[in-house]
Short mmCIF file of C-alpha atoms in Angstrom, two decimals:
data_model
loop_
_atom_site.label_atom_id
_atom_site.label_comp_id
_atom_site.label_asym_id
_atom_site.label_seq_id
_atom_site.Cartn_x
_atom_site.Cartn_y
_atom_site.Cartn_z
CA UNK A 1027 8.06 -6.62 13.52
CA UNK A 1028 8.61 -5.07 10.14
CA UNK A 1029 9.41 -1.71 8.46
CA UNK A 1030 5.45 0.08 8.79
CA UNK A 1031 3.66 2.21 6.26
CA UNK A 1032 1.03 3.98 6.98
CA UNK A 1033 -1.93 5.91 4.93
CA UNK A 1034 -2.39 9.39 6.10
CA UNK A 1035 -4.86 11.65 5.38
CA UNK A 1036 -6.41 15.35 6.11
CA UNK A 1037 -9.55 13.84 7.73
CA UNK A 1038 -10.49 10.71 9.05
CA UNK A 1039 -10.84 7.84 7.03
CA UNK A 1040 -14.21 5.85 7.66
CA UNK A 1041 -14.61 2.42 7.45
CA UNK A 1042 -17.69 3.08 4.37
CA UNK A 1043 -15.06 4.84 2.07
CA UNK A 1044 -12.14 2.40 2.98
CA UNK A 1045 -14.45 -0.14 1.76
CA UNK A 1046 -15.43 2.08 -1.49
CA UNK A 1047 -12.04 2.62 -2.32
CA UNK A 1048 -10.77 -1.41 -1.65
CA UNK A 1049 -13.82 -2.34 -3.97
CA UNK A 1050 -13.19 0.31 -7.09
CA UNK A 1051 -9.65 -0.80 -6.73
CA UNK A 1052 -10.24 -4.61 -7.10
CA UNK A 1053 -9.27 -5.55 -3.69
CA UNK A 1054 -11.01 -7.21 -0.88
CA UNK A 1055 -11.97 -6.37 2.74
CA UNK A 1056 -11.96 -9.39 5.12
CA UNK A 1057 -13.05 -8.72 8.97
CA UNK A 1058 -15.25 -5.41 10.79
CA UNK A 1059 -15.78 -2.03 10.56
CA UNK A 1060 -13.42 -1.81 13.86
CA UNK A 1061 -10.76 -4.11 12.75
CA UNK A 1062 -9.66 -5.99 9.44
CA UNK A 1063 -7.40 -6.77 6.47
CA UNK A 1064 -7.58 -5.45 3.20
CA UNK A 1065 -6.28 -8.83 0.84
CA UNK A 1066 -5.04 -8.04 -3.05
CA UNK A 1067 -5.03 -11.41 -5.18
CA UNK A 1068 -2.14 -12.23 -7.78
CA UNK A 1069 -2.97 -15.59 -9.52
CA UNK A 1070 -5.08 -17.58 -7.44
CA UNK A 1071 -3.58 -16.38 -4.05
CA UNK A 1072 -4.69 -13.88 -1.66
CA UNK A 1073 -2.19 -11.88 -0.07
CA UNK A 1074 -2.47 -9.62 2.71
CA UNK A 1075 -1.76 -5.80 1.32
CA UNK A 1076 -2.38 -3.70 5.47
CA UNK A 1077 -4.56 -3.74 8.23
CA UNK A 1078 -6.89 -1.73 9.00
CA UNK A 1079 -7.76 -0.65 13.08
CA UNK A 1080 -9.30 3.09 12.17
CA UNK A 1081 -6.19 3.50 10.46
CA UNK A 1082 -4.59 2.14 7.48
CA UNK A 1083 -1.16 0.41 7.81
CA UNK A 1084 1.40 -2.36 6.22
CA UNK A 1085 4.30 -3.61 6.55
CA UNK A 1086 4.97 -5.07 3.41
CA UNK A 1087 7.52 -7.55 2.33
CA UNK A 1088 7.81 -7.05 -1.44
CA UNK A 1089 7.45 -4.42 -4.06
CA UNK A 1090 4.31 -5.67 -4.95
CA UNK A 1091 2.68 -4.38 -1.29
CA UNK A 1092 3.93 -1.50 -1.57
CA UNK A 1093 2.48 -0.78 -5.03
CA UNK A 1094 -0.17 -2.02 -3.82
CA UNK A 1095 -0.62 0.57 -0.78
CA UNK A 1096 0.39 3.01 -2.91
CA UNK A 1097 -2.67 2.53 -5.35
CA UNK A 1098 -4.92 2.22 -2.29
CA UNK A 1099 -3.87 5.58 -0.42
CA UNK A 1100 -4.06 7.37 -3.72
CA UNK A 1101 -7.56 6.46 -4.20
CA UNK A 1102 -8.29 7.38 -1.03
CA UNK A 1103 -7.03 10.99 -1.25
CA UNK A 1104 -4.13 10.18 1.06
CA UNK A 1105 -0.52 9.50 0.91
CA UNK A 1106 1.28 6.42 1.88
CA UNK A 1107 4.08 7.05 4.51
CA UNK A 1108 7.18 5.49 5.96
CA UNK A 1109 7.88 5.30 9.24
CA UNK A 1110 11.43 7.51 8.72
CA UNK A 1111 8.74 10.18 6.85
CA UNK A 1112 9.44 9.46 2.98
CA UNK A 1113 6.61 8.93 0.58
CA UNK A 1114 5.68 5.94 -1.85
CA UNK A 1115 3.90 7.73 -4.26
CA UNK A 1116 2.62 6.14 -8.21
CA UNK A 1117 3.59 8.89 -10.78
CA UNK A 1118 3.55 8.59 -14.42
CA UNK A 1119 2.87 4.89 -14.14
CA UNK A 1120 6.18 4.62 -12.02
CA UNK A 1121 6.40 3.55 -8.45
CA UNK A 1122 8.72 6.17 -6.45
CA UNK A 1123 10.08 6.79 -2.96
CA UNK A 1124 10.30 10.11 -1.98
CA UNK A 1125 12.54 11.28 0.64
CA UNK A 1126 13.37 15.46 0.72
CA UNK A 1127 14.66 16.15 -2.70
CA UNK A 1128 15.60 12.09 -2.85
CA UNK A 1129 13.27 10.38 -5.44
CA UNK A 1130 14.21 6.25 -6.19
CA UNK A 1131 12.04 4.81 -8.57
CA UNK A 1132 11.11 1.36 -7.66
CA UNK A 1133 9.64 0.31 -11.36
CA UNK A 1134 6.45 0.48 -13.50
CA UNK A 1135 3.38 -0.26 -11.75
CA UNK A 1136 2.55 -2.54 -14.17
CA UNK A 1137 5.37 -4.70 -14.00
CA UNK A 1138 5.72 -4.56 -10.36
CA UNK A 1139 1.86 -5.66 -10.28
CA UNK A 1140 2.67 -8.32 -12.91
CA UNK A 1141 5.58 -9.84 -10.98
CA UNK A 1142 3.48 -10.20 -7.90
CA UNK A 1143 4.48 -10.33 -4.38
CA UNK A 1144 8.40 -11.73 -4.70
CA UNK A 1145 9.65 -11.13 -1.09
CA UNK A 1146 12.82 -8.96 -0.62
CA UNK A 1147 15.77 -11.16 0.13
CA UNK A 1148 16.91 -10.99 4.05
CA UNK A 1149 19.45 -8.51 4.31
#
């Protein structure tokens, strides 16, 4: 099982505004109100960006899902979480991690986005 992300929020997300906010962000929603995927395409392929299960949750592999997450829990009002508590935030058109006073930048959106899903190497 991989490194988990999660999209947290002050109230409960329902399945009618996850759906809003997958449309207005170009993405789709494959599955049921009580359990699904939300799928981002890059080229002609589909890739899996979280699940949803009355929550919102990935465990992406590449930059590219996690820019991807990020986008989603901001248009949802929410903020995209780690399971060790830092933040993946988009700021300024810049992709950032966000750890106490810790900020890494992991690139512009748009070339993240553009480069598509590239899986990290295995460490």
């Amino acid at each position: 099982m991989g490194y988990e992300l999660r999209v947290e929020r002050e109230s409960p997300l329902p399945y009618a505004e996850l759906a809003g906010a997958v449309l207005a962000v170009g993405f789709e929603l494959h599955g049921s109100a009580e359990a699904g995927e939300v799928v981002a395409r890059h080229g002609q392929a589909a890739h899996v960006v979280g699940s949803w299960n009355g929550a919102l949750r990935g465990q992406p592999g590449s930059d590219w899902q996690v820019a991807q997450l990020a986008r989603l829990a901001k248009a949802l009002g929410g903020r995209l979480t780690g399971e060790d508590g830092e933040l993946y935030v988009v700021r300024d058109g810049i992709v950032e991690q966000v750890s106490g006073n810790s900020v890494f930048a992991l690139g512009k959106l748009d070339e993240i986005l553009g480069e598509g899903p590239t899986a990290w190497p295995n460490v």
